[in-house]
XYZ file of C-alpha atoms in Angstrom:
536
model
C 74.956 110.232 186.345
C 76.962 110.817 183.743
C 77.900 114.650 183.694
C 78.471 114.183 187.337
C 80.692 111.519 186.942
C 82.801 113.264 183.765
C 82.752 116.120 186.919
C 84.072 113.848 188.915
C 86.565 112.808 186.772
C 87.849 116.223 185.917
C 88.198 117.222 189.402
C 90.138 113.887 190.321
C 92.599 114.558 187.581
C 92.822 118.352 188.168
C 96.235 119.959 188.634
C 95.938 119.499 192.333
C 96.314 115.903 192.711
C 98.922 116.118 190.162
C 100.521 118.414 191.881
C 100.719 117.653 194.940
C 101.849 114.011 194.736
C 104.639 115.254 192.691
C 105.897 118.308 195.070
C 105.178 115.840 197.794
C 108.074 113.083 196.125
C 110.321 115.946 195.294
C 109.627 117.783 198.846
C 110.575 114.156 200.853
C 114.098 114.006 198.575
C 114.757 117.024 199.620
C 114.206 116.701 203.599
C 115.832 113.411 203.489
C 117.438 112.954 206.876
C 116.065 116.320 207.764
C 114.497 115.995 211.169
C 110.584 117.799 211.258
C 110.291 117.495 207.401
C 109.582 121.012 206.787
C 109.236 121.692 202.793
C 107.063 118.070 203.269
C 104.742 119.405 206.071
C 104.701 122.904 203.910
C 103.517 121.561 201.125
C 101.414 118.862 202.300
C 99.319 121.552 204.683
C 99.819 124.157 201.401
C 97.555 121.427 199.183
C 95.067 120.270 201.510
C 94.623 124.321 201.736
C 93.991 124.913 198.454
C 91.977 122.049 197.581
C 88.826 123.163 199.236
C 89.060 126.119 197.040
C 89.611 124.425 194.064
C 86.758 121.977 194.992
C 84.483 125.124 195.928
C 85.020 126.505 192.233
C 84.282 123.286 190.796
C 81.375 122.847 192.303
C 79.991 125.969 192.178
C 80.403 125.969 188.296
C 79.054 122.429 188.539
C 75.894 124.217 189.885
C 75.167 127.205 187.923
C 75.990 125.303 184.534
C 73.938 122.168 185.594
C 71.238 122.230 183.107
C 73.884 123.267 179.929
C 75.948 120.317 180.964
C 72.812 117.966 181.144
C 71.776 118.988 177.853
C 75.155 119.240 176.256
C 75.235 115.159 177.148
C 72.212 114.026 176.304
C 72.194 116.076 172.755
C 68.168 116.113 172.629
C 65.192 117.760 173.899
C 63.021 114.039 174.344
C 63.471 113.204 177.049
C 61.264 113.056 179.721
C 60.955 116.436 182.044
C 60.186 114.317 185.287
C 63.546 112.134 184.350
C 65.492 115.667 183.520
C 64.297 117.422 186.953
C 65.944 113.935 188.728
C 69.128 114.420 187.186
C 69.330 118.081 188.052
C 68.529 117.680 191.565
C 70.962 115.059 191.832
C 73.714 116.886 190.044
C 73.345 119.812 192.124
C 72.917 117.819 195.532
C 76.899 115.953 194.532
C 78.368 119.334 193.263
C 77.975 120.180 197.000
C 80.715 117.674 197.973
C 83.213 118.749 195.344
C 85.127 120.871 198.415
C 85.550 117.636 199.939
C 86.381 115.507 197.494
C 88.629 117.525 196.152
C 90.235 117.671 199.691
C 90.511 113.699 200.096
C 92.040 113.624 196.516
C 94.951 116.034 197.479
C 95.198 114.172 201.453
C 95.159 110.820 199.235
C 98.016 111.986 196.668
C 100.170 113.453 199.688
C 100.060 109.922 201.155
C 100.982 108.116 197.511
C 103.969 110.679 197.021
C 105.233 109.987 200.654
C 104.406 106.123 199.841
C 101.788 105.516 201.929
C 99.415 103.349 200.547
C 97.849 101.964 203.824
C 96.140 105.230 205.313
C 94.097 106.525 202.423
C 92.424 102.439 202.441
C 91.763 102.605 206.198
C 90.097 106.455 205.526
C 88.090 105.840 202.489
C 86.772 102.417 203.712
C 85.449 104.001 206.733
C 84.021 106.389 204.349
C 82.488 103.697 202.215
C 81.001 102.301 205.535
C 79.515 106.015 206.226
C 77.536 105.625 202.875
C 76.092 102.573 203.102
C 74.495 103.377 206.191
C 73.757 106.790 204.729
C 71.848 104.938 202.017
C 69.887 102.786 203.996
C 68.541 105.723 205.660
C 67.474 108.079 202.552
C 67.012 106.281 199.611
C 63.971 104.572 201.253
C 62.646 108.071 202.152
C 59.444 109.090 200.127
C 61.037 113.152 200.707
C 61.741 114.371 197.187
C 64.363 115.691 198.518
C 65.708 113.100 200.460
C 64.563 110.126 199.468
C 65.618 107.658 195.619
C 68.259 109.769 193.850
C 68.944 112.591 195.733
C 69.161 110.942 199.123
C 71.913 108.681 197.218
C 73.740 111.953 196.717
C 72.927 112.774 200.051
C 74.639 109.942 201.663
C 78.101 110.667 198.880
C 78.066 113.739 200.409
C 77.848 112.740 203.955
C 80.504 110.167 203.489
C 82.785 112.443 201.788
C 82.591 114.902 204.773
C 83.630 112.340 207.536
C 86.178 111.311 205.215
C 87.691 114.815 205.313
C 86.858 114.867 208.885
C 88.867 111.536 209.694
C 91.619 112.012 207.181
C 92.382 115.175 209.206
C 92.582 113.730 212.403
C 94.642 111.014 210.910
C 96.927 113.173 209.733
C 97.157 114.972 213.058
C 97.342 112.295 215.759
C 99.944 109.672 216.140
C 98.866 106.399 217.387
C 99.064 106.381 221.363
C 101.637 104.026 220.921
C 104.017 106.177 219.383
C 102.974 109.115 220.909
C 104.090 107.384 224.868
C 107.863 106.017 222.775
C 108.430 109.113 221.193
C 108.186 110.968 225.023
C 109.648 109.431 228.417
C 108.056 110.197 231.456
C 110.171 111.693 234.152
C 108.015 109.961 237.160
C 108.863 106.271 235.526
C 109.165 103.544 237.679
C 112.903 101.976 238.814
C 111.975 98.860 236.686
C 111.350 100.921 233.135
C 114.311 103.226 233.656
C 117.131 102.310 231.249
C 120.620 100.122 233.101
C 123.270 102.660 233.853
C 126.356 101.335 231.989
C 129.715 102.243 233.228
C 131.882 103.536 229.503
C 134.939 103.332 231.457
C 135.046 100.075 232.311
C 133.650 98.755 228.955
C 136.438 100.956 226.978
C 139.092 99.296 229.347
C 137.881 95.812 228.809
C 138.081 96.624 224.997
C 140.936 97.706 224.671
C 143.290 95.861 227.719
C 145.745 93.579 227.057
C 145.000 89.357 226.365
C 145.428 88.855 229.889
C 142.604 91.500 230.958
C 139.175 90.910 231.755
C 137.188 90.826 229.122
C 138.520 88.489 226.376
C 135.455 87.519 225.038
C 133.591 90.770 224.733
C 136.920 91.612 222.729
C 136.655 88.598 220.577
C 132.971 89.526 219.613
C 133.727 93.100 219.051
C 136.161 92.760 216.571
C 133.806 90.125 214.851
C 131.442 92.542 214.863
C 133.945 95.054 212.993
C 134.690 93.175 210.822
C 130.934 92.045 209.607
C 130.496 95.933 209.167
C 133.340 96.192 206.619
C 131.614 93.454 204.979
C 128.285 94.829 205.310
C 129.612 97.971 203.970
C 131.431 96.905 201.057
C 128.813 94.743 199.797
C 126.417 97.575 199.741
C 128.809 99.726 197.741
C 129.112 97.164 195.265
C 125.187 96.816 195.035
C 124.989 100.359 194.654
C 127.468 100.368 191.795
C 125.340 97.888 190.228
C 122.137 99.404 190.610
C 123.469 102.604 188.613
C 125.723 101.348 186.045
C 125.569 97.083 184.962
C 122.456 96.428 186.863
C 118.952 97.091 186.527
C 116.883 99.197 189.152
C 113.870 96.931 189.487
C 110.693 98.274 190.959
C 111.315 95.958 194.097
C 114.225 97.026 194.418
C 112.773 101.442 194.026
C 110.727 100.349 197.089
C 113.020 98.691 199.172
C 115.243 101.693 199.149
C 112.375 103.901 199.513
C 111.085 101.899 202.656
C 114.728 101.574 204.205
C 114.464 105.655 204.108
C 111.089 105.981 205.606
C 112.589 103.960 208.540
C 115.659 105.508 209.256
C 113.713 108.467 209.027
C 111.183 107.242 211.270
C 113.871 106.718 213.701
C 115.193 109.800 213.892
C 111.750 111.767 214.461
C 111.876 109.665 217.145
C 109.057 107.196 216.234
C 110.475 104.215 217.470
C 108.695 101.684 215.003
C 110.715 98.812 213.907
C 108.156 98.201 211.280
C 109.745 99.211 207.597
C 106.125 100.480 206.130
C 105.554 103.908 206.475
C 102.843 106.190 207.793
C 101.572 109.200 207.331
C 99.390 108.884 210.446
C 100.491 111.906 212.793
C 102.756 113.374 210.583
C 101.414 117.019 210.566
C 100.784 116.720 215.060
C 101.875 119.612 216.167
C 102.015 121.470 212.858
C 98.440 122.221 211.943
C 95.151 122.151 213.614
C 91.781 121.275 211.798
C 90.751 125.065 211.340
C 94.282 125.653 209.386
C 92.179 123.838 206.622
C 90.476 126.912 205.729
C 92.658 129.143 206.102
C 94.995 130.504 202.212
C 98.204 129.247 202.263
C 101.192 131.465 201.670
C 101.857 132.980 198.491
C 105.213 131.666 198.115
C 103.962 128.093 198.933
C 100.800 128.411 196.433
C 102.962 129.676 193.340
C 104.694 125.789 193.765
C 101.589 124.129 191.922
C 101.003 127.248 189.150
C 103.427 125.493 186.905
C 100.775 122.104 186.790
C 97.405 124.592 186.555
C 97.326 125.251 183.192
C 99.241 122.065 181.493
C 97.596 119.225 183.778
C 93.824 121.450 183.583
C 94.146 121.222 180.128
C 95.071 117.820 179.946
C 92.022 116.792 182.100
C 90.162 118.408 179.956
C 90.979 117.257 176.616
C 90.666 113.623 178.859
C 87.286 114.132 179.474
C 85.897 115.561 176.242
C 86.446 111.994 174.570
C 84.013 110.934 177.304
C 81.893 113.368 176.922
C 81.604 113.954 173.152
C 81.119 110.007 173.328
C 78.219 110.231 175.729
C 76.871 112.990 173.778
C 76.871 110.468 169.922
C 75.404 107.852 171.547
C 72.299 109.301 172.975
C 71.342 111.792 170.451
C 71.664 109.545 167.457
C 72.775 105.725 167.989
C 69.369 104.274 169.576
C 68.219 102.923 172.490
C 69.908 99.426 172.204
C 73.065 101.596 172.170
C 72.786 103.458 174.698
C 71.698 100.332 177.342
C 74.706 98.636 175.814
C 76.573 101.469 176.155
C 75.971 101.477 180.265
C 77.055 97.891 180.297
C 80.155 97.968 178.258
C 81.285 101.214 180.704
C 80.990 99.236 183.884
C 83.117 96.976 183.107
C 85.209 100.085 181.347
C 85.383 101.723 184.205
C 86.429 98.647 187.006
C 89.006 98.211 184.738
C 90.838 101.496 184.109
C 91.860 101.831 187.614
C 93.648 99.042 187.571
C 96.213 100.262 184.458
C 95.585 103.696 186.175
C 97.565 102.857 189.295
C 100.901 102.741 187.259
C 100.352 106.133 186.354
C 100.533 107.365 190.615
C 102.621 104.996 191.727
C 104.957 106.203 188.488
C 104.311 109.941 189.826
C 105.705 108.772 193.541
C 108.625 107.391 192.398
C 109.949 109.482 189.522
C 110.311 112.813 190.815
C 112.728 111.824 193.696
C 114.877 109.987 191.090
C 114.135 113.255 188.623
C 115.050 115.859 192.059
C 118.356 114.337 191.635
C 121.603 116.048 189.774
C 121.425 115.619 186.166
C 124.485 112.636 185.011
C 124.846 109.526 183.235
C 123.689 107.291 186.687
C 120.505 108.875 186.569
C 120.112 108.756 183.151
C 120.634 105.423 183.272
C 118.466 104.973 186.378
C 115.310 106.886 184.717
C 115.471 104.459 181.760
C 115.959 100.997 183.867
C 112.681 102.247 185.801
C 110.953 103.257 182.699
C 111.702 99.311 180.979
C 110.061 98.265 184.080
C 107.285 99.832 184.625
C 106.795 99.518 180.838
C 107.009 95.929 181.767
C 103.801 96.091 184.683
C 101.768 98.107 181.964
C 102.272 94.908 179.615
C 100.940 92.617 182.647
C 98.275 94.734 183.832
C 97.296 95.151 180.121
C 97.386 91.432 180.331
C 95.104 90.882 182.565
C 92.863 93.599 181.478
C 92.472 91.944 178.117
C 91.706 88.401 180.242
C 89.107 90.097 181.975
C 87.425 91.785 179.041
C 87.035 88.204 177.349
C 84.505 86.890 179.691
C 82.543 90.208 179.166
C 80.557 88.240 176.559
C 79.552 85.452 179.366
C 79.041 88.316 182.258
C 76.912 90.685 180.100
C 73.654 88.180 180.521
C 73.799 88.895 184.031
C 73.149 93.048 183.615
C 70.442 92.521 181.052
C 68.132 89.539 179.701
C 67.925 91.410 176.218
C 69.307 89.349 173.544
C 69.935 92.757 171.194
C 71.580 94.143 173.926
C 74.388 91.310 174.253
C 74.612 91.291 170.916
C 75.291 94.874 170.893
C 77.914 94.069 173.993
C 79.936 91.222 172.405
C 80.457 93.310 168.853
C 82.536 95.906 171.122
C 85.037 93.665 172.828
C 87.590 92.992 170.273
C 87.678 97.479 170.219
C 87.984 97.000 174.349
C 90.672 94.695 174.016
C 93.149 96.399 172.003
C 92.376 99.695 173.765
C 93.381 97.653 177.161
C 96.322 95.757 175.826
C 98.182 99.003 175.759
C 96.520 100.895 178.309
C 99.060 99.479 181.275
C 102.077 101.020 178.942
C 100.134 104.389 178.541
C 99.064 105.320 182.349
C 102.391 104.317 183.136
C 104.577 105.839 180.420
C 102.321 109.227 181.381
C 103.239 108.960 185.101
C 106.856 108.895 183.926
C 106.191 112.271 182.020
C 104.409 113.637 184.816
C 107.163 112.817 187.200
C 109.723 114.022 184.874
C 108.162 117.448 185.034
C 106.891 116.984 181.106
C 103.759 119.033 181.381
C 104.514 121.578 178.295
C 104.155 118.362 175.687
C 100.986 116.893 177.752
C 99.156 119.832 178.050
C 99.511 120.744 174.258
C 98.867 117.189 172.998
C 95.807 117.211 175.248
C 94.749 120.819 174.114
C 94.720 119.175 170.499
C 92.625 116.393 171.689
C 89.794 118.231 173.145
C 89.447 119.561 169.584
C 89.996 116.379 167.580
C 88.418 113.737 169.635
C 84.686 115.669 169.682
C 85.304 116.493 166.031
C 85.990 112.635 164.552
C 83.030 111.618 167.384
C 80.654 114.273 165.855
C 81.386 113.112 162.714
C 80.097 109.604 163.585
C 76.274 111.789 164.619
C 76.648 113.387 161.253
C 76.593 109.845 159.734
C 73.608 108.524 161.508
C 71.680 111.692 161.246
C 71.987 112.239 157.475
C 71.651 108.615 156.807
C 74.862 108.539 154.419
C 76.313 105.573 156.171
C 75.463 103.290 158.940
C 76.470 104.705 162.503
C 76.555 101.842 165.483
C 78.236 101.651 168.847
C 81.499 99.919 167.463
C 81.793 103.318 165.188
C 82.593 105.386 168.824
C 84.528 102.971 170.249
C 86.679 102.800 166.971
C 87.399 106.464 167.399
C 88.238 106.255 170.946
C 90.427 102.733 170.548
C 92.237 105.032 167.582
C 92.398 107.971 170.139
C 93.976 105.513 172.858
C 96.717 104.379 169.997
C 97.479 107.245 168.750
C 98.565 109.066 172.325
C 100.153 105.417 173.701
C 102.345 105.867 170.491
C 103.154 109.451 170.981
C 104.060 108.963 175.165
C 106.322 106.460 173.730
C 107.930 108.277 171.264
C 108.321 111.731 173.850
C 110.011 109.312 176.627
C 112.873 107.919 174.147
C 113.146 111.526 172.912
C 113.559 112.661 176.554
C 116.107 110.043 177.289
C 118.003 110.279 173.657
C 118.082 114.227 174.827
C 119.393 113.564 178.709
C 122.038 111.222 177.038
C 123.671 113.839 174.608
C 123.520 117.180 177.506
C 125.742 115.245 179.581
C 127.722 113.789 176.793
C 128.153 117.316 175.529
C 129.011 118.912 178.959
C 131.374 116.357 179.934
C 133.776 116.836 176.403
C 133.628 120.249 177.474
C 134.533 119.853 180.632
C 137.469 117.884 179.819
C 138.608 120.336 176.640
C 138.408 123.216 179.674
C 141.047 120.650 182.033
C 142.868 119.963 179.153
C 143.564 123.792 178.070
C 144.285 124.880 181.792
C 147.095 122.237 181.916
């Protein structure tokens, strides 16, 4: 379970999903009030393209190195064959769905860097639905094959397939709604055909003299003029505001954002009053299902090279903390350990999603704000959104830390061994502090993501896949040569040291960043007025 789920996580935070929700948020400032979105629909069909390759080469690697990886995590030959043979077959049976869900990653990021949160729920809950049925009809199978384990993968993989299946036609077909707005038919009835207004006659009444017909559509009309020069000027002055005294608020990042997707909406023709968003039926017309498989250009493919390397290395160095940490804890902690060990990363695990969310929603938002000509407004603009989403890490944190304080009360319910909640409670106050900052890291590393930073997180990663393993290993070496005592707190205090140490460092790169923006434009403004000043 756990090298497929370290597999897992290394394909979710591969370069693609990276990559994609940031071209995706750079792509939509770009074809703002462009009708058709092309670069959007380019590089939206581009990714979901190239995602079943990089899933295939995952997973194929996933299969051929199956039994190193197995072994590499569970650092000993004793355990038992039968068990071993299990996790094989199950790890081989889930690298089969890689392809696909690689593919729902990169559909799901598209959606999150055109801000659609809605239609990657409605897709993977169907999906979800797909897989419980899939388990009540294989797991109970006596079929080695088919049946316990492997017909739990069976039923991931099943699920994952009709999620590709439905995110595709999701992305294809507009509701029928839309579809009959967006076209007029020619043989509609006398009643649904629009009123034939004579202009004439309305320009006359709007313009005649006081004693003309028409006085009171005259009296509105100018009412109405004047509400728009009010309307008008108050938005200028709330613009002014947002980029200069006042403070871009997250709220206020998504209202705009929304305001957008409708006018856009509107001029595609989709008719929807509603503010939110879709990406349902945004590539009809522009792709059909058997474009998935087919390469994408090489023009459009050379758009994600500049996140393979960085981002692959920083997923990665991400996952060899896991890993490495895996690895100590099975070959030399105990068996108390290890069962607390599976307890304390349940609850590790619900949790980081929560924080992780900053990090993607940071990666929607950024780039169109980054896309933007380099001056003092957005300067200003990228460090009023930083404060506040520095501000959400500190809540989410927050309530992080709230939730790991009942962990002592909710651990009896996993296990009814006392050593084992013992072993549980002596690892909170390490989960705490990692979690009290973890809000301020996922989202201070969506920032740098956004911002295009991937030179400084791909080397500080690169560093960490060394020096995370190495300090873990060194906690083995303790317990193996018996020169010190080696217990589950002496992992976590590595990783919670880890988790500090990069939170700091984030911190330190985005005030460098900012410090940096500030003096360019400084600079390049004197010298643009010492040019004026010369020519005059």
């Amino acid at each position: 379970m756990s090298c497929i789920d370290y597999s897992v996580r290394l394909s979710h935070q591969a370069f693609m999903y990276t990559a994609t929700t940031n071209l995706i948020s750079a792509a939509q400032e770009t074809d703002r009030g462009i009708e058709g979105k092309p670069r959007t629909t380019r590089t939206l069909i581009s990714s979901l393209q190239l995602s079943g390759y990089v899933g295939s080469a995952i997973g194929a690697s996933l299969i051929i190195l199956a039994r190193v990886a197995l072994r590499a995590i569970i650092g000993n030959d004793t355990i038992d064959p039968e068990v071993f043979t299990a996790a094989m077959k199950y790890l081989r049976i889930r690298a089969l769905g890689m392809p696909a869900a690689a593919f729902i990653g990169a559909a799901q990021s598209a959606c999150l860097g055109m801000k659609d949160i809605k239609s990657p729920l409605y897709v993977l809950l169907t999906a979800a639905v797909v897989n419980f049925f899939g388990d009540m009809a294989f797991v109970s199978s006596s079929h080695p094959w088919i049946g316990g384990a492997a017909g739990a993968a069976w039923a991931t993989i099943f699920s994952q397939y009709a999620a590709v299946f439905i995110f595709t036609k999701w992305l294809q077909n507009k509701p029928k709604s839309a579809s009959v707005a967006a076209t007029s038919s020619p043989d509609e009835s006398d009643e649904q055909r629009p009123e034939t207004v004579n202009i004439s006659n309305a320009i006359l009444e709007l313009t005649g003299p006081a004693a003309s017909p028409g006085a009171m559509r005259r009296h509105n009309f100018r009412e109405k003029l004047k509400s728009l020069k009010m309307s008008r000027k108050s938005r200028q002055e709330h613009t002014t505001n947002i980029f200069t005294n006042g403070r871009p608020s997250l709220s206020d990042m998504v209202r705009k954002m929304k305001r957008s997707k409708s006018t856009d909406a509107r001029k595609e023709g989709k008719g929807s009053s509603d503010d939110t968003f879709s990406a349902r039926g945004f590539l009809e017309g522009k792709m059909r299902f058997r474009d998935v498989f087919s390469l994408p250009s090489k023009e459009a493919a050379m758009e994600f090279w500049p996140y393979v390397l960085p981002v692959t290395a920083t997923s990665v160095g991400r996952v060899s903390g896991y890993v490495a940490m895996s690895h100590v804890v099975s070959s030399s902690i105990g068996t108390i350990a290890m069962a607390a060990q599976q307890i304390v990363l349940s609850f590790f695990y619900c949790l980081c999603p929560l924080a992780d969310s900053l990090n993607l929603t940071a990666q929607s938002f950024v780039p169109t704000l980054y896309a933007k000509k380099k001056s003092m407004q957005r300067t200003k603009a990228l460090h009023r959104i930083t404060t506040e989403f520095w501000r959400a890490g500190l809540l989410m944190g927050s309530a992080c830390v709230g939730a790991i304080a009942l962990l002592p009360f909710l651990s009896r319910f996993f296990t009814g061994d006392v050593l084992v909640m013992s072993e549980v409670n002596t690892v909170v106050p390490f989960l705490s502090i990692f979690f009290a900052v973890h809000g301020v890291f996922s989202a201070t590393e969506g920032i740098l993501l956004g911002q295009r930073d991937l030179g400084f997180l791909g080397k500080s990663y690169a560093a960490f896949f060394f020096a995370v393993p190495w300090f873990m290993l060194q906690v083995k070496k303790t317990a193996l040569t018996g020169v010190g005592s080696a217990k589950l707190t002496s992992v976590w205090k590595v990783f919670t040291c880890y988790q500090l140490f990069r939170t700091v460092s984030w911190l330190v790169r985005i005030m460098r960043l900012n410090i940096k923006s500030k003096l360019e434009i400084t600079k390049n403004a004197d010298e643009t007025n010492i040019v004026s000043g010369d020519s005059i």
